[in-house]
């Protein structure tokens, strides 16, 4: 059976003189644009938290969120995944154009950034997080598409008779592999968005939407990690065996369950 071969896209989508626009950068722009559009829809809901959200609130929130994603994602990569490498070469921490962004670090960065924004606006933390959470998965979806275009974060070796198995020439072994970037785009991105958007379309107790996001993402990511080739710097629980990403996802699910349990005790806000 013939196998698919990754087409090895040019990572540069557009060249404007000395300026190179990369596909992954375009995916980030698309992610933030989709977030902005979806947040406008969320702000119009009749049960949106008071005081009412304004266009300036959304602009400022997006600015804080971008900083949280970039700074948190980079620091997460440094601290969670490759501390020894960056300890030996500290200047590489600032070389973001060489790649290296951690989702879990980005998530923590966004939480800190939005907590600061909520405090500065006199809003409740979970009111802000519940508004934001359903608008995040579409960004994760296009981010994984960017990974696929770059031919990075490929999957584990797959059976040769798997109809969608794909050879990634970047690996150099010629073996068929799972296109795990697509799995993650469809589950942690599209499917999570559909479920969370439906769940958040009705008034929920404060914190429930945030908790469900952590449970949903953590659960989907835990499953797709079985099909993704572990990074060379992965220090997960190999004796179980679990990848480092799966360990962090279990912590996410536990945190989500705790938030949902706390939320149910609080009841719906007035």
CSV table of C-alpha atoms in Angstrom, one decimal:
chain,number,residue,atom,x,y,z
A,1,UNK,CA,0.0,0.0,0.0
A,2,UNK,CA,1.5,3.4,-1.0
A,3,UNK,CA,2.1,5.7,2.0
A,4,UNK,CA,1.7,9.4,2.2
A,5,UNK,CA,4.8,11.5,2.4
A,6,UNK,CA,5.0,14.8,4.1
A,7,UNK,CA,5.4,17.5,1.4
A,8,UNK,CA,8.0,19.4,3.3
A,9,UNK,CA,6.4,22.8,2.9
A,10,UNK,CA,8.7,25.9,2.8
A,11,UNK,CA,8.4,27.3,6.3
A,12,UNK,CA,8.4,30.8,4.8
A,13,UNK,CA,4.9,31.6,3.5
A,14,UNK,CA,5.8,35.0,2.1
A,15,UNK,CA,9.1,36.9,1.4
A,16,UNK,CA,8.9,40.7,1.3
A,17,UNK,CA,12.4,41.8,0.6
A,18,UNK,CA,14.4,41.2,3.8
A,19,UNK,CA,11.2,40.3,5.7
A,20,UNK,CA,10.3,36.7,6.0
A,21,UNK,CA,6.7,35.8,7.0
A,22,UNK,CA,6.6,32.2,8.3
A,23,UNK,CA,3.6,29.9,8.2
A,24,UNK,CA,3.8,29.5,12.0
A,25,UNK,CA,3.7,33.2,12.5
A,26,UNK,CA,0.6,33.4,10.3
A,27,UNK,CA,-1.0,30.7,12.4
A,28,UNK,CA,-0.5,32.8,15.5
A,29,UNK,CA,-2.1,35.8,13.8
A,30,UNK,CA,-5.0,33.7,12.7
A,31,UNK,CA,-5.4,32.3,16.2
A,32,UNK,CA,-5.5,35.7,17.8
A,33,UNK,CA,-7.9,36.9,15.1
A,34,UNK,CA,-10.3,34.0,15.7
A,35,UNK,CA,-10.0,34.6,19.5
A,36,UNK,CA,-11.0,38.3,18.9
A,37,UNK,CA,-14.0,37.3,16.8
A,38,UNK,CA,-15.3,34.6,19.2
A,39,UNK,CA,-14.8,36.9,22.2
A,40,UNK,CA,-17.1,39.5,20.6
A,41,UNK,CA,-19.7,36.8,20.4
A,42,UNK,CA,-19.2,35.8,24.0
A,43,UNK,CA,-19.4,39.5,25.1
A,44,UNK,CA,-22.9,39.8,23.6
A,45,UNK,CA,-24.3,36.9,25.7
A,46,UNK,CA,-27.1,37.9,28.1
A,47,UNK,CA,-25.4,36.3,31.0
A,48,UNK,CA,-22.0,37.8,30.4
A,49,UNK,CA,-20.5,39.0,33.7
A,50,UNK,CA,-21.1,42.5,34.9
A,51,UNK,CA,-19.8,45.2,34.5
A,52,UNK,CA,-20.4,44.9,30.8
A,53,UNK,CA,-17.4,44.2,28.6
A,54,UNK,CA,-16.3,47.0,26.2
A,55,UNK,CA,-14.2,47.0,23.0
A,56,UNK,CA,-11.3,48.5,24.9
A,57,UNK,CA,-11.5,45.7,27.5
A,58,UNK,CA,-11.1,43.2,24.7
A,59,UNK,CA,-8.2,45.1,23.1
A,60,UNK,CA,-6.4,45.2,26.4
A,61,UNK,CA,-7.2,41.6,27.2
A,62,UNK,CA,-5.8,40.4,23.9
A,63,UNK,CA,-2.6,42.4,24.5
A,64,UNK,CA,-2.2,40.8,28.0
A,65,UNK,CA,-3.0,37.4,26.5
A,66,UNK,CA,-0.4,37.7,23.7
A,67,UNK,CA,2.3,38.6,26.3
A,68,UNK,CA,1.2,35.7,28.5
A,69,UNK,CA,1.4,33.2,25.6
A,70,UNK,CA,4.8,34.3,24.3
A,71,UNK,CA,6.6,34.8,27.6
A,72,UNK,CA,4.9,31.8,29.4
A,73,UNK,CA,5.4,29.5,26.4
A,74,UNK,CA,9.1,30.3,26.2
A,75,UNK,CA,9.7,30.1,29.9
A,76,UNK,CA,7.8,26.8,30.1
A,77,UNK,CA,10.1,25.4,27.4
A,78,UNK,CA,13.1,26.5,29.4
A,79,UNK,CA,12.0,25.4,32.8
A,80,UNK,CA,9.8,22.3,32.1
A,81,UNK,CA,11.6,20.7,29.2
A,82,UNK,CA,15.2,21.9,28.6
A,83,UNK,CA,16.5,23.5,31.7
A,84,UNK,CA,20.1,22.1,31.4
A,85,UNK,CA,20.4,23.2,27.7
A,86,UNK,CA,19.4,26.8,28.5
A,87,UNK,CA,21.4,26.8,31.7
A,88,UNK,CA,24.5,26.1,29.6
A,89,UNK,CA,23.4,28.6,26.9
A,90,UNK,CA,21.4,31.3,28.7
A,91,UNK,CA,21.4,33.7,25.7
A,92,UNK,CA,19.4,31.2,23.7
A,93,UNK,CA,16.4,31.8,26.0
A,94,UNK,CA,15.9,35.1,24.0
A,95,UNK,CA,16.4,33.4,20.6
A,96,UNK,CA,12.7,32.7,20.1
A,97,UNK,CA,13.1,32.5,16.3
A,98,UNK,CA,14.9,29.2,16.8
A,99,UNK,CA,11.7,27.7,18.2
A,100,UNK,CA,10.8,26.1,21.5
A,101,UNK,CA,7.4,27.0,23.0
A,102,UNK,CA,5.6,24.9,25.6
A,103,UNK,CA,1.8,24.8,25.7
A,104,UNK,CA,1.7,24.2,29.4
A,105,UNK,CA,4.0,27.2,30.0
A,106,UNK,CA,1.9,29.3,27.7
A,107,UNK,CA,-1.2,28.3,29.6
A,108,UNK,CA,0.4,29.4,32.9
A,109,UNK,CA,1.6,32.6,31.3
A,110,UNK,CA,-2.0,33.4,30.1
A,111,UNK,CA,-3.4,32.6,33.6
A,112,UNK,CA,-1.0,35.0,35.2
A,113,UNK,CA,-1.5,37.7,32.6
A,114,UNK,CA,-5.3,37.5,32.8
A,115,UNK,CA,-5.2,37.4,36.6
A,116,UNK,CA,-3.3,40.7,36.5
A,117,UNK,CA,-5.8,42.1,33.9
A,118,UNK,CA,-8.8,41.1,36.0
A,119,UNK,CA,-7.2,42.7,39.1
A,120,UNK,CA,-6.6,45.9,37.3
A,121,UNK,CA,-10.2,46.0,36.1
A,122,UNK,CA,-11.8,45.0,39.4
A,123,UNK,CA,-13.2,41.8,37.9
A,124,UNK,CA,-13.4,38.3,39.3
A,125,UNK,CA,-10.7,36.0,38.0
A,126,UNK,CA,-13.0,33.1,37.1
A,127,UNK,CA,-15.5,35.5,35.4
A,128,UNK,CA,-12.6,36.4,33.0
A,129,UNK,CA,-11.4,32.9,32.6
A,130,UNK,CA,-14.9,31.5,31.9
A,131,UNK,CA,-15.3,34.1,29.2
A,132,UNK,CA,-12.0,33.4,27.6
A,133,UNK,CA,-11.8,29.5,27.8
A,134,UNK,CA,-14.2,28.6,25.0
A,135,UNK,CA,-12.3,31.0,22.6
A,136,UNK,CA,-9.0,29.2,23.1
A,137,UNK,CA,-9.3,25.8,21.3
A,138,UNK,CA,-9.5,27.3,17.8
A,139,UNK,CA,-6.1,28.8,18.4
A,140,UNK,CA,-4.8,25.4,19.4
A,141,UNK,CA,-6.3,23.9,16.3
A,142,UNK,CA,-4.5,26.2,13.9
A,143,UNK,CA,-1.3,26.0,16.0
A,144,UNK,CA,-1.1,22.3,15.4
A,145,UNK,CA,-1.7,22.9,11.7
A,146,UNK,CA,1.3,25.1,11.8
A,147,UNK,CA,3.3,22.2,13.4
A,148,UNK,CA,2.2,20.0,10.5
A,149,UNK,CA,3.2,22.5,7.9
A,150,UNK,CA,6.6,22.8,9.5
A,151,UNK,CA,6.9,19.0,9.7
A,152,UNK,CA,7.7,19.1,13.4
A,153,UNK,CA,6.3,17.2,16.4
A,154,UNK,CA,5.6,14.1,14.3
A,155,UNK,CA,4.0,11.0,15.5
A,156,UNK,CA,5.2,7.6,16.6
A,157,UNK,CA,5.9,4.8,14.1
A,158,UNK,CA,2.5,3.5,12.8
A,159,UNK,CA,1.5,0.2,11.1
A,160,UNK,CA,2.4,0.3,7.4
A,161,UNK,CA,-1.2,-0.6,6.5
A,162,UNK,CA,-2.6,2.4,8.3
A,163,UNK,CA,-4.3,4.3,5.4
A,164,UNK,CA,-3.2,7.8,6.7
A,165,UNK,CA,0.3,6.8,7.9
A,166,UNK,CA,2.8,9.3,6.7
A,167,UNK,CA,6.5,9.4,6.2
A,168,UNK,CA,8.2,12.5,7.5
A,169,UNK,CA,11.5,12.9,5.6
A,170,UNK,CA,12.7,15.2,8.4
A,171,UNK,CA,13.1,12.2,10.6
A,172,UNK,CA,15.4,10.4,8.2
A,173,UNK,CA,14.3,6.8,8.9
A,174,UNK,CA,11.7,6.4,6.1
A,175,UNK,CA,9.2,4.8,8.5
A,176,UNK,CA,5.5,5.4,8.4
A,177,UNK,CA,4.3,7.5,11.3
A,178,UNK,CA,1.1,8.9,12.8
A,179,UNK,CA,0.3,12.5,11.7
A,180,UNK,CA,-0.1,13.3,15.4
A,181,UNK,CA,-0.3,17.0,14.7
A,182,UNK,CA,-3.6,16.4,12.8
A,183,UNK,CA,-4.9,14.2,15.6
A,184,UNK,CA,-4.2,17.0,18.1
A,185,UNK,CA,-5.7,19.7,15.8
A,186,UNK,CA,-8.9,17.7,15.5
A,187,UNK,CA,-9.2,16.7,19.2
A,188,UNK,CA,-7.6,19.4,21.4
A,189,UNK,CA,-8.7,22.0,18.9
A,190,UNK,CA,-11.9,21.4,16.9
A,191,UNK,CA,-13.6,18.9,19.1
A,192,UNK,CA,-12.7,20.7,22.3
A,193,UNK,CA,-14.0,23.9,20.8
A,194,UNK,CA,-17.4,22.4,19.8
A,195,UNK,CA,-17.9,20.8,23.2
A,196,UNK,CA,-16.8,23.8,25.2
A,197,UNK,CA,-18.7,26.3,23.1
A,198,UNK,CA,-21.9,24.2,23.6
A,199,UNK,CA,-21.2,23.9,27.3
A,200,UNK,CA,-20.6,27.6,27.7
A,201,UNK,CA,-23.6,28.7,25.7
A,202,UNK,CA,-25.7,28.5,28.9
A,203,UNK,CA,-25.2,30.2,32.2
A,204,UNK,CA,-22.9,28.1,34.4
A,205,UNK,CA,-21.7,28.4,38.0
A,206,UNK,CA,-18.6,30.5,38.2
A,207,UNK,CA,-15.5,28.5,37.4
A,208,UNK,CA,-17.2,25.6,35.7
A,209,UNK,CA,-16.3,26.5,32.1
A,210,UNK,CA,-12.6,27.0,33.2
A,211,UNK,CA,-12.6,23.7,34.9
A,212,UNK,CA,-14.1,21.9,31.9
A,213,UNK,CA,-11.5,23.4,29.6
A,214,UNK,CA,-8.7,22.0,31.8
A,215,UNK,CA,-10.4,18.6,32.0
A,216,UNK,CA,-11.1,18.5,28.2
A,217,UNK,CA,-7.7,19.7,27.0
A,218,UNK,CA,-5.8,17.6,29.5
A,219,UNK,CA,-7.9,14.5,28.6
A,220,UNK,CA,-7.6,14.9,24.9
A,221,UNK,CA,-3.9,15.7,25.0
A,222,UNK,CA,-3.2,12.8,27.3
A,223,UNK,CA,-4.7,10.4,24.7
A,224,UNK,CA,-3.0,12.0,21.6
A,225,UNK,CA,0.4,11.8,23.4
A,226,UNK,CA,0.3,8.0,22.9
A,227,UNK,CA,0.6,8.7,19.1
A,228,UNK,CA,3.2,11.5,19.3
A,229,UNK,CA,6.9,10.8,19.3
A,230,UNK,CA,8.3,12.0,22.6
A,231,UNK,CA,10.7,14.9,22.4
A,232,UNK,CA,14.4,14.0,22.8
A,233,UNK,CA,14.4,16.0,26.0
A,234,UNK,CA,11.3,14.3,27.5
A,235,UNK,CA,11.8,13.3,31.1
A,236,UNK,CA,8.4,11.7,31.7
A,237,UNK,CA,7.6,8.6,33.8
A,238,UNK,CA,9.0,6.1,31.3
A,239,UNK,CA,8.5,3.2,33.8
A,240,UNK,CA,4.7,3.6,33.5
A,241,UNK,CA,5.2,4.7,30.6
A,242,UNK,CA,4.1,8.3,30.4
A,243,UNK,CA,5.5,11.2,28.6
A,244,UNK,CA,6.2,14.5,30.3
A,245,UNK,CA,3.3,16.0,28.5
A,246,UNK,CA,1.0,13.3,29.9
A,247,UNK,CA,2.2,14.0,33.4
A,248,UNK,CA,1.4,17.7,33.0
A,249,UNK,CA,-1.9,16.8,31.5
A,250,UNK,CA,-2.9,14.7,34.5
A,251,UNK,CA,-2.1,17.7,36.7
A,252,UNK,CA,-4.4,19.8,34.4
A,253,UNK,CA,-7.2,17.3,34.7
A,254,UNK,CA,-6.8,17.2,38.5
A,255,UNK,CA,-6.9,21.0,38.7
A,256,UNK,CA,-10.0,21.1,36.4
A,257,UNK,CA,-11.8,18.5,38.6
A,258,UNK,CA,-11.0,20.5,41.7
A,259,UNK,CA,-12.3,23.8,40.1
A,260,UNK,CA,-15.5,22.1,39.0
A,261,UNK,CA,-16.1,20.6,42.5
A,262,UNK,CA,-15.4,24.1,44.1
A,263,UNK,CA,-17.7,25.7,41.5
A,264,UNK,CA,-20.6,23.4,42.3
A,265,UNK,CA,-20.4,24.3,45.9
A,266,UNK,CA,-20.6,28.0,45.0
A,267,UNK,CA,-23.7,27.8,42.9
A,268,UNK,CA,-24.5,30.2,40.0
A,269,UNK,CA,-23.7,33.9,40.6
A,270,UNK,CA,-26.5,36.4,41.0
